[in-house]
mmCIF file of C-alpha atoms in Angstrom:
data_model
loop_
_atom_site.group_PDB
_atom_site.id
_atom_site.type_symbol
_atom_site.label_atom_id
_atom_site.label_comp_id
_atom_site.label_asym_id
_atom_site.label_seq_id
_atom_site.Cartn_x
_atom_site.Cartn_y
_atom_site.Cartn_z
ATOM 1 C CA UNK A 62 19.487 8.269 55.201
ATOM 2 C CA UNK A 63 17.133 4.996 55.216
ATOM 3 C CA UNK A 64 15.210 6.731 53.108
ATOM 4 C CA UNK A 65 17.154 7.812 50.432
ATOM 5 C CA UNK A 66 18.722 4.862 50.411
ATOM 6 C CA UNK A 67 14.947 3.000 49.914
ATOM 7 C CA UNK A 68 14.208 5.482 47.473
ATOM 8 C CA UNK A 69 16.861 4.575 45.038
ATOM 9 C CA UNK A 70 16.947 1.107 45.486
ATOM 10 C CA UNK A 71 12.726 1.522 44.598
ATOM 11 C CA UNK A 72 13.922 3.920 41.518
ATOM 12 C CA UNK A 73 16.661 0.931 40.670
ATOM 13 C CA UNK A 74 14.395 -1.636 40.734
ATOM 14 C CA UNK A 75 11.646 0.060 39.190
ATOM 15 C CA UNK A 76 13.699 1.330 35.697
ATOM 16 C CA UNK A 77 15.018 -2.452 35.146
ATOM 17 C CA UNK A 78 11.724 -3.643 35.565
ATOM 18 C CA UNK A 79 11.218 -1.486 32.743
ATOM 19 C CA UNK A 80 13.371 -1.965 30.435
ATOM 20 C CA UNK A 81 13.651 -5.720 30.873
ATOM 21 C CA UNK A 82 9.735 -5.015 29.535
ATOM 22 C CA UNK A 83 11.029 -3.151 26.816
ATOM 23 C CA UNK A 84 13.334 -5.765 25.552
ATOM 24 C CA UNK A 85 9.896 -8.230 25.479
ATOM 25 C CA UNK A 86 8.101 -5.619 23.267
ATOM 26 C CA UNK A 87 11.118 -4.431 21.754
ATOM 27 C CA UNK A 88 10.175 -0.953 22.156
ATOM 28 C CA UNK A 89 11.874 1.847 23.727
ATOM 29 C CA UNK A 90 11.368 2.581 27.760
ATOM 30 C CA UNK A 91 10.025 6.146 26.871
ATOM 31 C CA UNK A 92 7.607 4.671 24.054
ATOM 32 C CA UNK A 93 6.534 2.376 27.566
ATOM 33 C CA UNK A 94 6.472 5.491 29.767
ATOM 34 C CA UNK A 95 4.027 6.676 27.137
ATOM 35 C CA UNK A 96 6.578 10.030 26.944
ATOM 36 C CA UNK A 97 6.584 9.248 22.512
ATOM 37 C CA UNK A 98 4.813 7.843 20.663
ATOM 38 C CA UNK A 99 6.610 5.372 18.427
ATOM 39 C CA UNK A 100 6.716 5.541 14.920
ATOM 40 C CA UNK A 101 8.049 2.180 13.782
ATOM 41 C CA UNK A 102 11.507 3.482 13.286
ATOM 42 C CA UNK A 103 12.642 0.621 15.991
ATOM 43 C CA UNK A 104 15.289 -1.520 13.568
ATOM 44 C CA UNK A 105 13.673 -4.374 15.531
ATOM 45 C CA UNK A 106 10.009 -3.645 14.210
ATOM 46 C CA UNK A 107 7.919 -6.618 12.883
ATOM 47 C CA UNK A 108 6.202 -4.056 10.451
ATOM 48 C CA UNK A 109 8.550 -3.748 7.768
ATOM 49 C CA UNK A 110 6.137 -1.247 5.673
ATOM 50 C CA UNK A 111 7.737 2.092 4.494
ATOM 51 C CA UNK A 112 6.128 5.197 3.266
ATOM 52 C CA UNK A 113 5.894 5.232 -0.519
ATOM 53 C CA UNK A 114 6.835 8.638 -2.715
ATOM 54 C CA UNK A 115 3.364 9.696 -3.610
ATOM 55 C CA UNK A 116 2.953 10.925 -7.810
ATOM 56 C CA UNK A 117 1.074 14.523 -7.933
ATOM 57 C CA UNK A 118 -0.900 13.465 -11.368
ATOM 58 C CA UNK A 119 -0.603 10.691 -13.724
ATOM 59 C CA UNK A 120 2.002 12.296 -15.930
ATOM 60 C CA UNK A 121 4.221 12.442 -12.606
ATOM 61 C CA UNK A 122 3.562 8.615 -11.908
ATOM 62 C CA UNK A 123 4.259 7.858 -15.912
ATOM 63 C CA UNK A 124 7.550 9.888 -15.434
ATOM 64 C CA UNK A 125 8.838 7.981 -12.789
ATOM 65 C CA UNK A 126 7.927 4.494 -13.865
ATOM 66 C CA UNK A 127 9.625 1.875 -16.407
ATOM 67 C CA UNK A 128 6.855 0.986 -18.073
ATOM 68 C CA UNK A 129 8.815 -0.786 -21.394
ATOM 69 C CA UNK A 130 9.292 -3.857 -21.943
ATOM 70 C CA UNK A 131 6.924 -5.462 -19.428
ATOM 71 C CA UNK A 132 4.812 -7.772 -20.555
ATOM 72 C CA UNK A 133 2.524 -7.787 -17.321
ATOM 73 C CA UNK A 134 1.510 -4.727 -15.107
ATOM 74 C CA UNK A 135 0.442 -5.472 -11.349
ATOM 75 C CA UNK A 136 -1.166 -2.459 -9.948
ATOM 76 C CA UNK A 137 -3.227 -2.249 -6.478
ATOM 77 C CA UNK A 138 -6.269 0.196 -5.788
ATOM 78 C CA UNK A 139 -7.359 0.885 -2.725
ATOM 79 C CA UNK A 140 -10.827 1.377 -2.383
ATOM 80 C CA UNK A 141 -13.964 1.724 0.170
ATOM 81 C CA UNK A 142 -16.971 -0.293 -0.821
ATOM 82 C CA UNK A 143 -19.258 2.697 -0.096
ATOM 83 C CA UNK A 144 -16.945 5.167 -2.151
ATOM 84 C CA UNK A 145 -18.844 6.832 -5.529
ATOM 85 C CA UNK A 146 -15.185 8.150 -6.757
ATOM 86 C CA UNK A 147 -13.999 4.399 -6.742
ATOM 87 C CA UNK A 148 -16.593 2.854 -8.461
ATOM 88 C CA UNK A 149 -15.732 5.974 -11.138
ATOM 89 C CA UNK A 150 -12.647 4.104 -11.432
ATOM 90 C CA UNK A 151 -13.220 0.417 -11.750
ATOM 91 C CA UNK A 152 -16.114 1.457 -13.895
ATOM 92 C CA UNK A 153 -13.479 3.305 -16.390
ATOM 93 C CA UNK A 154 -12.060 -0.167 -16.774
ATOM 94 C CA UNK A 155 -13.574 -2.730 -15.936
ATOM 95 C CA UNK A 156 -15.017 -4.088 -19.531
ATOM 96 C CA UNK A 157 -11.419 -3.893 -21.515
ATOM 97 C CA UNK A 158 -10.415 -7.099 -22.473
ATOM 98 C CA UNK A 159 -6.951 -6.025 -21.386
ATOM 99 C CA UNK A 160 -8.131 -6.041 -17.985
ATOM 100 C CA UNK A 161 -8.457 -7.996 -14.989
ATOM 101 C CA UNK A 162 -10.176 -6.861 -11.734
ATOM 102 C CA UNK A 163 -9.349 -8.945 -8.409
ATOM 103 C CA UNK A 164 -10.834 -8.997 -5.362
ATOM 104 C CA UNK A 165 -7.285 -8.923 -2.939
ATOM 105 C CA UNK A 166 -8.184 -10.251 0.647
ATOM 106 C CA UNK A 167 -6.413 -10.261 4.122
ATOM 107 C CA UNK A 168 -5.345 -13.554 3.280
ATOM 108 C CA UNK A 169 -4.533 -13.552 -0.393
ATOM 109 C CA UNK A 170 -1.704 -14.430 -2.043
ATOM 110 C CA UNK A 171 -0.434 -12.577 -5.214
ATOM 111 C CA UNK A 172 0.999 -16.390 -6.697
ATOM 112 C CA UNK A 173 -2.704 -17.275 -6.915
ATOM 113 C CA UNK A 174 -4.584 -13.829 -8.639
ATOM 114 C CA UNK A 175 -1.929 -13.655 -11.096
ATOM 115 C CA UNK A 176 -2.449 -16.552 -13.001
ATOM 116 C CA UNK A 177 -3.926 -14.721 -15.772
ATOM 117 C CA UNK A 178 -2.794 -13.816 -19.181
ATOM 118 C CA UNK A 179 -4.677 -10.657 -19.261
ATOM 119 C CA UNK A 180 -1.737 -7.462 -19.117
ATOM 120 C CA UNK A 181 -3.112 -5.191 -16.511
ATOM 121 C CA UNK A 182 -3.915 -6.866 -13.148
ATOM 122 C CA UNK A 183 -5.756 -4.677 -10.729
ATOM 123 C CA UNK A 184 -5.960 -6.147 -7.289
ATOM 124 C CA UNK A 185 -8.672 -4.438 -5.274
ATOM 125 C CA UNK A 186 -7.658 -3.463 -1.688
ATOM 126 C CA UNK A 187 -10.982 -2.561 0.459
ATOM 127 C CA UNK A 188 -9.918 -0.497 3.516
ATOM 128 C CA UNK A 189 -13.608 -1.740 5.210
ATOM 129 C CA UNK A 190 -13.764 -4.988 6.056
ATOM 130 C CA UNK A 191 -16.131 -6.485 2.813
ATOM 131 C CA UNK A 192 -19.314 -3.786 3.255
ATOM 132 C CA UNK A 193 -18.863 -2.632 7.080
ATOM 133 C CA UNK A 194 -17.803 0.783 8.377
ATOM 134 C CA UNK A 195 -15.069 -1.627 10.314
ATOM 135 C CA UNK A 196 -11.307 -0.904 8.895
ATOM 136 C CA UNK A 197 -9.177 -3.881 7.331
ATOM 137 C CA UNK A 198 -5.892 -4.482 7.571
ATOM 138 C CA UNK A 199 -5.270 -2.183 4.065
ATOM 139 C CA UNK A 200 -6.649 0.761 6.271
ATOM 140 C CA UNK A 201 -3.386 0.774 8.301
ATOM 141 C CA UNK A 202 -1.402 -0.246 5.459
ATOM 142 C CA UNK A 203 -2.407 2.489 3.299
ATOM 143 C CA UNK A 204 -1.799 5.266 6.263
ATOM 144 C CA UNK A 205 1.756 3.800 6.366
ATOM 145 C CA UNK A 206 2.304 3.654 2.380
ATOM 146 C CA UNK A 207 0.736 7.025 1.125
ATOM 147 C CA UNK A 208 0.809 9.151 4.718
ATOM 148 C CA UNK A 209 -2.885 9.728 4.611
ATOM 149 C CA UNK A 210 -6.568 8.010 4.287
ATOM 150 C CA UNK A 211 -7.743 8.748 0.823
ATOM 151 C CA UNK A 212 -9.478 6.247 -1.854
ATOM 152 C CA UNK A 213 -9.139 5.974 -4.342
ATOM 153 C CA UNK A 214 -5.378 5.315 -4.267
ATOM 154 C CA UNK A 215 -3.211 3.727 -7.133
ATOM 155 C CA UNK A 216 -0.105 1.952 -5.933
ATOM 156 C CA UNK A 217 2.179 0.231 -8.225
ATOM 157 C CA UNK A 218 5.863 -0.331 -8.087
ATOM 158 C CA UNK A 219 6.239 1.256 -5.201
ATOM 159 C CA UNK A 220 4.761 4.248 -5.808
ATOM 160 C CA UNK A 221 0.988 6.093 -4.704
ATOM 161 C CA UNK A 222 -1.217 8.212 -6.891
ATOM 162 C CA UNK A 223 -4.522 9.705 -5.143
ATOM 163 C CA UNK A 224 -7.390 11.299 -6.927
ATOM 164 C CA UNK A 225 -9.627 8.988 -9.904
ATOM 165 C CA UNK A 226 -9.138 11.222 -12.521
ATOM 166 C CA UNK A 227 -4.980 10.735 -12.379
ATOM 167 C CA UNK A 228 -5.941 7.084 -11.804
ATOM 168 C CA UNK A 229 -8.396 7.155 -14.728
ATOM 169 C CA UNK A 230 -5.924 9.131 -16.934
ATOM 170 C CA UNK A 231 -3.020 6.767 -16.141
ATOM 171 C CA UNK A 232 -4.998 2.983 -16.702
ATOM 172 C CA UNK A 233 -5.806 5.127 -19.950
ATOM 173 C CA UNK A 234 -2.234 5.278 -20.756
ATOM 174 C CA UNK A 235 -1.450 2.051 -19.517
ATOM 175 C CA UNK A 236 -4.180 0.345 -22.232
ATOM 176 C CA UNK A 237 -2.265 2.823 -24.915
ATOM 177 C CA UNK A 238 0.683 1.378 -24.068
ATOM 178 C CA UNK A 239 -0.598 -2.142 -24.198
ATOM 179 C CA UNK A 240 -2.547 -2.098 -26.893
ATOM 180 C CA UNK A 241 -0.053 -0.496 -28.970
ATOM 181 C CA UNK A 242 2.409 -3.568 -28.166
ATOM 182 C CA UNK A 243 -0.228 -5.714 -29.044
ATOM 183 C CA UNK A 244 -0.557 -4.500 -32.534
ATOM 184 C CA UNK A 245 2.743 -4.254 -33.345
ATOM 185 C CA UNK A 246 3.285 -7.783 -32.470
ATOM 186 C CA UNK A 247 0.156 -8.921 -34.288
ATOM 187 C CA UNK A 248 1.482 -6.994 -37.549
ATOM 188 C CA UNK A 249 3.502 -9.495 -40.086
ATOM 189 C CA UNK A 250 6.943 -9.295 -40.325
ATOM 190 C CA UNK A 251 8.395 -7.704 -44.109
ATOM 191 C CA UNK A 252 11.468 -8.761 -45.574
#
C-alpha cells in the first residue's frame, strides 16, 4: 500500500511540476512531453505570423488584388543571394524609373525605406544571412507565410506568388498600370 501510495504522490508531484513549466513557456504539457509538436496555434503565442493564401500565376494575384486608386505599391521579394532565378527578377526591373529596389534587413523599419516618391517599392528579403549559407530571420518567416521554402517569392498585401516568370509578368502589369496613371495625369485637361 506504501507504495502505491508513493507512486501517486511521485505521479502528483511530477504532472504539476509540469504544467506549472508549461504556464512559463506557455505551451501545452504534451508539446513539453515532446508527444506534438506545436504549431503556433497556442492563442498565447508571441509569433503572431499567419499563413498567407498563395496566387497560382500573376493573373490569379491581379484578380485578387485592389490595385486602383493607389498611388504607392509596397511589395516584398524574397530572395537568396546565390539564387540565378532571383537575380532574373530584380534584373527585369531594376532600371525603370518607376522603381525602387531596397535592401530590407532584420532590423529595418518600413517608416524609413519608404520615403521615396518612386510608385513601386520592392523591399528585398534575403533568406541567407547577407552572402552565407546561414538562414535569416525571413527564412522562418517565409515557411510560415507561403507554407514552403521557395525564392523567388512575391508577397504583397497579404498575399504570396512563387515562380519569376508570374513575378516578372505581374511587376510588368504593375508598371502598365502605373505608367498609364501617369499619363493620364500628365495629359491637359479640355473644356
Amino acid at each position: 500500500m506504501d507504495f502505491l501510495q508513493n507512486y501517486c504522490w511521485i505521479v502528483f508531484l511530477f504532472f504539476c511540476s509540469v504544467s506549472s513549466l508549461s504556464l512559463k513557456e506557455t505551451k501545452p504539457v504534451i508539446f513539453f512531453l515532446g508527444i506534438v509538436k506545436n504549431e503556433g496555434t497556442n492563442t498565447f503565442s508571441r509569433n503572431k505570423i499567419k499563413k498567407l493564401p498563395v496566387a497560382s500565376d500573376a493573373n490569379d494575384l491581379i484578380s485578387k488584388l485592389d490595385l486602383d486608386g493607389k498611388k504607392q505599391y509596397i511589395t516584398y521579394i524574397y530572395h537568396s543571394s546565390i539564387c540565378s532565378y532571383c537575380s532574373k527578377v530584380t534584373d527585369a526591373i531594376k532600371d525603370n524609373n518607376n522603381v525602387e529596389i531596397l535592401q530590407f534587413h532584420e532590423n529595418s523599419k518600413l517608416e524609413d525605406l519608404t520615403n521615396t516618391n518612386k510608385p513601386i517599392i520592392v523591399l528585398m528579403k534575403n533568406i541567407n544571412r547577407e552572402d552565407s549559407i546561414d538562414r535569416s530571420i525571413f527564412y522562418n518567416e517565409l515557411n510560415k507565410k507561403g507554407g514552403k521554402i521557395q525564392v523567388p517569392a512575391l508577397e504583397i498585401n497579404d498575399h504570396i506568388m512563387y515562380e519569376s516568370s508570374e513575378i516578372i509578368n505581374f511587376y510588368q502589369h504593375l508598371l502598365e498600370k502605373v505608367e498609364a496613371n501617369s499619363d493620364s495625369s500628365n495629359e491637359p485637361e479640355t473644356q
